[in-house]
PDB file of C-alpha atoms in Angstrom:
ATOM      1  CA  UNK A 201     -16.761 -49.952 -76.782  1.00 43.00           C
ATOM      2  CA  UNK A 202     -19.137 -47.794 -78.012  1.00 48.00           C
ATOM      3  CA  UNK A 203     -18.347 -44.055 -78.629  1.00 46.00           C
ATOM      4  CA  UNK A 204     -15.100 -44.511 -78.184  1.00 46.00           C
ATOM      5  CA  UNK A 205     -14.116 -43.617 -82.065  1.00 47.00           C
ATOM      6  CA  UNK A 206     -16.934 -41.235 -81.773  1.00 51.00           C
ATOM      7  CA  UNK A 207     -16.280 -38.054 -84.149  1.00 53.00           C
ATOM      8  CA  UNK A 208     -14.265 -40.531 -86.228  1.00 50.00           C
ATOM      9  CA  UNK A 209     -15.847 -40.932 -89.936  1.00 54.00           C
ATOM     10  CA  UNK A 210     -17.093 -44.024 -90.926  1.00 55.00           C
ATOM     11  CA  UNK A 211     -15.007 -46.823 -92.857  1.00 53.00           C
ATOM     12  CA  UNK A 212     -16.690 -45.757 -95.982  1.00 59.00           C
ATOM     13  CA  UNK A 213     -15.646 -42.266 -95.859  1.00 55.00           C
ATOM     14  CA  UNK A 214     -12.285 -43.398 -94.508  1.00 49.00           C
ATOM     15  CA  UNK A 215     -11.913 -45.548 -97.260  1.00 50.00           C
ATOM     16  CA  UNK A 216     -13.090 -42.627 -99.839  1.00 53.00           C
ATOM     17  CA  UNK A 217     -10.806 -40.521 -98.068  1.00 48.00           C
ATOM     18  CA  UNK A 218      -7.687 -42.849 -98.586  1.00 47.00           C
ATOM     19  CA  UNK A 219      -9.014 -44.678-101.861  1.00 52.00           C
ATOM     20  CA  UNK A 220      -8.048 -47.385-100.185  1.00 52.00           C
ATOM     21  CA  UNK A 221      -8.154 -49.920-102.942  1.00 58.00           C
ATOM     22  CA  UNK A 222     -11.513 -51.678-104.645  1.00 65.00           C
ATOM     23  CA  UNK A 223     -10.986 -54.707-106.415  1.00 64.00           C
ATOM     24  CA  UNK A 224     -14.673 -54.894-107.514  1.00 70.00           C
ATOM     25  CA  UNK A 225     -14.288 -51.358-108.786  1.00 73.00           C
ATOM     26  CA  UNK A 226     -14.416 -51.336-112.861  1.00 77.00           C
ATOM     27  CA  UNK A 227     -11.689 -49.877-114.575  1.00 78.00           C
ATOM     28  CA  UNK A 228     -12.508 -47.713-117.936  1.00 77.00           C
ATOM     29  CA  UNK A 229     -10.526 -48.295-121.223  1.00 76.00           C
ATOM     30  CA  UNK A 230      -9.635 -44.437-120.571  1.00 82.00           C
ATOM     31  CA  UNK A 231      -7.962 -45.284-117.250  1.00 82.00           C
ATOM     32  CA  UNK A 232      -5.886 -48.160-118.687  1.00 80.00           C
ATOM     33  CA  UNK A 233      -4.608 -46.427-121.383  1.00 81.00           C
ATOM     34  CA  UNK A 234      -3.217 -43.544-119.613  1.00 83.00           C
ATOM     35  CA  UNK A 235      -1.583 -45.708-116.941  1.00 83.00           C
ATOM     36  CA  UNK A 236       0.206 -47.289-119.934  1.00 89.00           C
ATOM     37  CA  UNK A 237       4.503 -45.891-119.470  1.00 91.00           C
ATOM     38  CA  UNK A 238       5.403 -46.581-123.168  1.00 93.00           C
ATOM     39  CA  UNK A 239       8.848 -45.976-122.787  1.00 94.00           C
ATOM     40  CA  UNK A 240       9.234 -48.350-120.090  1.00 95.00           C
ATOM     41  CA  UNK A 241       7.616 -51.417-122.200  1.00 96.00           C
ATOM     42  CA  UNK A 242       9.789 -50.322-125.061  1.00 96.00           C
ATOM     43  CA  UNK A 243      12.785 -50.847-122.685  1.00 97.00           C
ATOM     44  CA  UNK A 244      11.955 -54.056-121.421  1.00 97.00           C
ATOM     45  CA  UNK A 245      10.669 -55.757-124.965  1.00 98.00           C
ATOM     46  CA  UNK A 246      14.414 -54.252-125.535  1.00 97.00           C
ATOM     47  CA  UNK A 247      15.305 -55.992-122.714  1.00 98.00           C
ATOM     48  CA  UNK A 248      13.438 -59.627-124.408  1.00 98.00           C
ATOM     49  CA  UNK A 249      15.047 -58.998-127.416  1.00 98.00           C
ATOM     50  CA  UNK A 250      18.535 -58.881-126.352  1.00 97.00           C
ATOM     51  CA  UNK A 251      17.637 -62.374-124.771  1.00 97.00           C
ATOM     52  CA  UNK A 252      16.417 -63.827-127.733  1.00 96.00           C
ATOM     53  CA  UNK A 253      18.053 -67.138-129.325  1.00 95.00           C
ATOM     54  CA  UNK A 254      17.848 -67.442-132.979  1.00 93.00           C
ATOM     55  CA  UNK A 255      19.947 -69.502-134.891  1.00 92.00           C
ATOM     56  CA  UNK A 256      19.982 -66.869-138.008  1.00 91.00           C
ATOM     57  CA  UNK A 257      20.478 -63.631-135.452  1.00 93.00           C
ATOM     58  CA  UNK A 258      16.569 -62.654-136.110  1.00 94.00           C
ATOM     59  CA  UNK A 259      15.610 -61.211-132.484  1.00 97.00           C
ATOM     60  CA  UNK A 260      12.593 -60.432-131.176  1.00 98.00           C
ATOM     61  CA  UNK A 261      10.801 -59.025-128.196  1.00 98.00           C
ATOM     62  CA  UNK A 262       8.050 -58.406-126.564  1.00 98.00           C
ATOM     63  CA  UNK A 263       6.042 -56.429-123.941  1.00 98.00           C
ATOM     64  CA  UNK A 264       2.782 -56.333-122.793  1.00 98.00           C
ATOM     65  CA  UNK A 265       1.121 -54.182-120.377  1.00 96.00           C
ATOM     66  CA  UNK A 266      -1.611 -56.062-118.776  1.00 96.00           C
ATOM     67  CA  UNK A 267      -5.124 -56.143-116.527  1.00 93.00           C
ATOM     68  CA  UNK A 268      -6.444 -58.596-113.842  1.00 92.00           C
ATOM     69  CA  UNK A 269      -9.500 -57.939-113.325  1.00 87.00           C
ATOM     70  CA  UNK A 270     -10.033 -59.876-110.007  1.00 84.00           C
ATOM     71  CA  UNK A 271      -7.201 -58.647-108.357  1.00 81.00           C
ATOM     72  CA  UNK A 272      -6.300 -58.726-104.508  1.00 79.00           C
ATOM     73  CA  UNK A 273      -3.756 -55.575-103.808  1.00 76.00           C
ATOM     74  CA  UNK A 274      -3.613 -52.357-105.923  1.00 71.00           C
ATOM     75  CA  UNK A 275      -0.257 -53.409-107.119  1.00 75.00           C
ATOM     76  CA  UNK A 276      -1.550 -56.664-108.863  1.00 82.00           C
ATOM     77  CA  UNK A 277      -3.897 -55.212-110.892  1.00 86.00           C
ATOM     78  CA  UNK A 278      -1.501 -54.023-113.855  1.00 90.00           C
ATOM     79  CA  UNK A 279       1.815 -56.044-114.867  1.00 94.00           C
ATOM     80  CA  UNK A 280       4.233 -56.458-117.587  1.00 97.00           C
ATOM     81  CA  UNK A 281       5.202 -59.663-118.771  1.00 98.00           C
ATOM     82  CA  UNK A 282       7.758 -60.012-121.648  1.00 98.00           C
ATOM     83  CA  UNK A 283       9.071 -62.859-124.137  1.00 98.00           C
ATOM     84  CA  UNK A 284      11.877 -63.298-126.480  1.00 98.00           C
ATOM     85  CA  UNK A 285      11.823 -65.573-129.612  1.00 97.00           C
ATOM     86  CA  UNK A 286      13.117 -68.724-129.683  1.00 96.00           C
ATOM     87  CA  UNK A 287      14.409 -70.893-133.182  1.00 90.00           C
ATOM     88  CA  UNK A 288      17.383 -72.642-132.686  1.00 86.00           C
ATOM     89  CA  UNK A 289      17.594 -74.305-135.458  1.00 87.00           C
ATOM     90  CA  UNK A 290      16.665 -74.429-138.617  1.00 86.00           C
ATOM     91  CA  UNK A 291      14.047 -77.413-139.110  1.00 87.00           C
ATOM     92  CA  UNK A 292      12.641 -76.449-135.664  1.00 85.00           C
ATOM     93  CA  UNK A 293       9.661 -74.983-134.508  1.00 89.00           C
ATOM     94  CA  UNK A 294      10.160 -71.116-133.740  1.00 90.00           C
ATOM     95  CA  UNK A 295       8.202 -69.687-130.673  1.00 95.00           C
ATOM     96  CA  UNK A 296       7.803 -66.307-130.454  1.00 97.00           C
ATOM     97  CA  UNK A 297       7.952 -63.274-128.557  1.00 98.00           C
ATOM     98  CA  UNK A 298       4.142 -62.398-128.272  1.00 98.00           C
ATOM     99  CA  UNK A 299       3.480 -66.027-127.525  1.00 97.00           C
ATOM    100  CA  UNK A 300       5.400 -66.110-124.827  1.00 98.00           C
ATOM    101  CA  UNK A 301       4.843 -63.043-123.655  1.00 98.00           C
ATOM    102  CA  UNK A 302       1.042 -63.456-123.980  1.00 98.00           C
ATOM    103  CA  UNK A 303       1.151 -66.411-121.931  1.00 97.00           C
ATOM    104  CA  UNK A 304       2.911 -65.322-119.374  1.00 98.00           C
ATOM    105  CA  UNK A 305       0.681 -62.784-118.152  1.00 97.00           C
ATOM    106  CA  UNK A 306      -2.291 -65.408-119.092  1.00 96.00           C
ATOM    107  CA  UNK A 307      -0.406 -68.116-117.015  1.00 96.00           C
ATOM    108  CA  UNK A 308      -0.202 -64.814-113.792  1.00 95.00           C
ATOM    109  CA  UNK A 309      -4.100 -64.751-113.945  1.00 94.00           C
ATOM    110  CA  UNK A 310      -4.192 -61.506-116.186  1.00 95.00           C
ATOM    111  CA  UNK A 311      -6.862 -61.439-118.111  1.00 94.00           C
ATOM    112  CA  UNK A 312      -7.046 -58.408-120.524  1.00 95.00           C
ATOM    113  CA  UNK A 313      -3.775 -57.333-122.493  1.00 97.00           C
ATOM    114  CA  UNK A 314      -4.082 -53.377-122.907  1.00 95.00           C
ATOM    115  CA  UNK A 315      -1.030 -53.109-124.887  1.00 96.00           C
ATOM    116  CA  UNK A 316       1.884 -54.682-126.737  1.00 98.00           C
ATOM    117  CA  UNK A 317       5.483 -53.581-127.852  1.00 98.00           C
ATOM    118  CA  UNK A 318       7.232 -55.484-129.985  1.00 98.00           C
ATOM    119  CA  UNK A 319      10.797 -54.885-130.692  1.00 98.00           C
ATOM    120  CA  UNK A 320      12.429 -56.606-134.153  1.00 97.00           C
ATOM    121  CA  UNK A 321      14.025 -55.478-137.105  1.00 97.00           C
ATOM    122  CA  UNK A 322      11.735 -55.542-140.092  1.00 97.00           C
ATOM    123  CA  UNK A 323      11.064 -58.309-142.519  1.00 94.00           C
ATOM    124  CA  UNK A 324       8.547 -58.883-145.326  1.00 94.00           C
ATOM    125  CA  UNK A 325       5.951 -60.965-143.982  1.00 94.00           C
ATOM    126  CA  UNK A 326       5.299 -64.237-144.866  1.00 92.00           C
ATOM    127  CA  UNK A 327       1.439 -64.880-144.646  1.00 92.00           C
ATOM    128  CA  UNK A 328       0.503 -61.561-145.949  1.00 94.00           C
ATOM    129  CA  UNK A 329       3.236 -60.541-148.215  1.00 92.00           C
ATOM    130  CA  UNK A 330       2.847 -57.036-146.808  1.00 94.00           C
ATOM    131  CA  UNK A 331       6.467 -55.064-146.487  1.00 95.00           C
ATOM    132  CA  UNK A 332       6.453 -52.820-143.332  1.00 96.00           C
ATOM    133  CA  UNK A 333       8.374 -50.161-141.764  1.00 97.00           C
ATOM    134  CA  UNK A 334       8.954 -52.947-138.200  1.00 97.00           C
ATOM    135  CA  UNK A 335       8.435 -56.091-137.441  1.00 97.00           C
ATOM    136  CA  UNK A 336       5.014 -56.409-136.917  1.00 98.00           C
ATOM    137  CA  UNK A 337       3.149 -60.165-135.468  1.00 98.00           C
ATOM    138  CA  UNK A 338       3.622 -63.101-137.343  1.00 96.00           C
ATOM    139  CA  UNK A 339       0.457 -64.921-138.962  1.00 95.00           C
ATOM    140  CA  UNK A 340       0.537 -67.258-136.350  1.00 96.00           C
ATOM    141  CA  UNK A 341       0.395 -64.533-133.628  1.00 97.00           C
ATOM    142  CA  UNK A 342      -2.414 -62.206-135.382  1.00 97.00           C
ATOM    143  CA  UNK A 343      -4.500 -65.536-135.319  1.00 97.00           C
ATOM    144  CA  UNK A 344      -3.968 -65.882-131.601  1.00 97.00           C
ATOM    145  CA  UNK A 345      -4.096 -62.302-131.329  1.00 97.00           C
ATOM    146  CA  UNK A 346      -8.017 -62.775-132.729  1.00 96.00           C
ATOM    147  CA  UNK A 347      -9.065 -66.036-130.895  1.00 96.00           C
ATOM    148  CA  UNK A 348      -7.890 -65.402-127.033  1.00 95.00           C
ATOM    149  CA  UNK A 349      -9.781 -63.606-124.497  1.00 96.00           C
ATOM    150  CA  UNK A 350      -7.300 -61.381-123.326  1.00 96.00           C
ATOM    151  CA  UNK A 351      -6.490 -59.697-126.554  1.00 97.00           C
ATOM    152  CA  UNK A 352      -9.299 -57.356-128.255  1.00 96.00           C
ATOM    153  CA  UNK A 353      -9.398 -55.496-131.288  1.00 96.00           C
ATOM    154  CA  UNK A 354      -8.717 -52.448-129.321  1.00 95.00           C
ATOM    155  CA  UNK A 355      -5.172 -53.783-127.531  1.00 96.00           C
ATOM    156  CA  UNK A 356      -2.646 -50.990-128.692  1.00 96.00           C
ATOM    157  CA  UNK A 357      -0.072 -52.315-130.684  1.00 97.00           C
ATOM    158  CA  UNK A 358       3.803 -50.510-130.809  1.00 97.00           C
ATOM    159  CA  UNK A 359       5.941 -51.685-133.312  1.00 97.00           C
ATOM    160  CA  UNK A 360       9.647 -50.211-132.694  1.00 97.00           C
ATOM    161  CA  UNK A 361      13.000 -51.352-134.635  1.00 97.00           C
ATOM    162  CA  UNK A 362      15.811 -51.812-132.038  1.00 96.00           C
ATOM    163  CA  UNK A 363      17.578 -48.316-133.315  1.00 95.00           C
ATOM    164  CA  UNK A 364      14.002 -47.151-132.471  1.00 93.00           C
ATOM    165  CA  UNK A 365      14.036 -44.785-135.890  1.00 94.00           C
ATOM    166  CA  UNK A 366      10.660 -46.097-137.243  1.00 96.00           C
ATOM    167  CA  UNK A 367       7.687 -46.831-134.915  1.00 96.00           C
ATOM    168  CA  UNK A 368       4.415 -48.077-136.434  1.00 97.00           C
ATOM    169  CA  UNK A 369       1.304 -47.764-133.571  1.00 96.00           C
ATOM    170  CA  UNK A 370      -2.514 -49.732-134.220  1.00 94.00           C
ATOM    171  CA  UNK A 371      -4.670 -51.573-132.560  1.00 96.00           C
ATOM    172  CA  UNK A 372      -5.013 -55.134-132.796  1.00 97.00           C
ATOM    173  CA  UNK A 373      -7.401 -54.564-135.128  1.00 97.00           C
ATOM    174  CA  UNK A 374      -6.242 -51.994-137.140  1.00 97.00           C
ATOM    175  CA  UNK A 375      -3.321 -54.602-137.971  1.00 97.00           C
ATOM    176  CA  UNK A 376      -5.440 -57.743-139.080  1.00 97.00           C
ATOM    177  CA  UNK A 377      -7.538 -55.732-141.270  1.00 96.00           C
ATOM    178  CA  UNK A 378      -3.723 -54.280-142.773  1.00 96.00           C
ATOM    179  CA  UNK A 379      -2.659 -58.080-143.288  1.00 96.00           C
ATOM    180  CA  UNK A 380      -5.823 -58.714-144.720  1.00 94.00           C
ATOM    181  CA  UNK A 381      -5.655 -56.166-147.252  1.00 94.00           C
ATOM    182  CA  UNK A 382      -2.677 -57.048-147.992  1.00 92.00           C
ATOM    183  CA  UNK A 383      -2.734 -60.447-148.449  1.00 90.00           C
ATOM    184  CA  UNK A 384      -6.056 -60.095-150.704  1.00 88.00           C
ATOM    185  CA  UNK A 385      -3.882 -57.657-153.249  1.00 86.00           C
ATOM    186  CA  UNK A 386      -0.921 -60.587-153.107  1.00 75.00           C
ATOM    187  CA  UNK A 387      -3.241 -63.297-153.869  1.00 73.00           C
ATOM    188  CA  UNK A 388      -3.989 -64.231-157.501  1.00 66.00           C
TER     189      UNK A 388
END
């Protein structure tokens, strides 16, 4: 029926109107970092950690706030996924937080990681030698960190004891090249 929704405006304004949501529109690294809530991924990498299993009482956790690029509704375009260590015994294979967590959102379809909280107490690390305020990544998970897609040298990276007194914040990056560094001065 023509002219029936005459004087209405047309779907484009109406949709400009309502930002009625665009999944083909691109999303800036401005606008993902401000929609990060930091003190809601501290609480549920919190959350991981207290569901951690480690034979030796060394619990981690993790959050990450990530980006699907292809998504269908407004509300799947940003998620949090989260993952707890795992070493339950000695002599076996530990999995870790950031693993986990990682590959949850990877296994949801996400496929950028904007940011990452991970929630430990400190230790000296192993790889690197380097002795740090928290608990940063494992070697293991700095080289995954550096060969998957969804990570970049520009995810932000919070590194919180469970007391939350000391905080350490980098990027991805920022992090290998500290590891790096480090482990050049520790190696003869």
């Amino acid at each position: 029926m023509p002219g029936l929704y005459q004087g209405f405006p047309s779907m484009e304004a109406f949709a400009a109107h309502h930002r009625v949501f665009d999944p083909t529109r691109p999303v800036s690294q401005e606008e993902q970092v401000r929609r990060i809530n930091w003190l809601y991924l501290i609480e549920r990498a919190k959350e991981a950690q207290r569901n951690a299993t480690s034979h030796r009482n060394f619990h981690v956790g993790c959050a990450v706030w990530a980006f699907k690029t292809n998504a269908i509704e407004v509300n799947g375009r940003w998620g949090i996924f989260t993952g707890s260590n795992i070493k339950v015994a000695d002599n076996s294979r530990p999995i870790c937080a950031e693993q986990l967590a990682l590959g949850a959102a990877k296994s949801a379809g996400y496929d950028r990681i904007i940011a990452t909280v991970v929630v430990g107490e400190p230790q000296d690390d192993a790889e690197s030698g380097l002795q740090s305020a928290t608990l940063h990544p494992c070697g293991e998970c700095r080289k995954i960190f550096q060969t998957v897609p969804q990570v970049s040298s520009d995810t932000l990276l919070l590194t919180i004891t469970p007391d939350v007194r000391a905080y350490e914040h980098f990027t991805i990056g920022e992090l290998i090249a500290l590891h790096q560094e480090a482990q050049q001065r520790h190696s003869p």
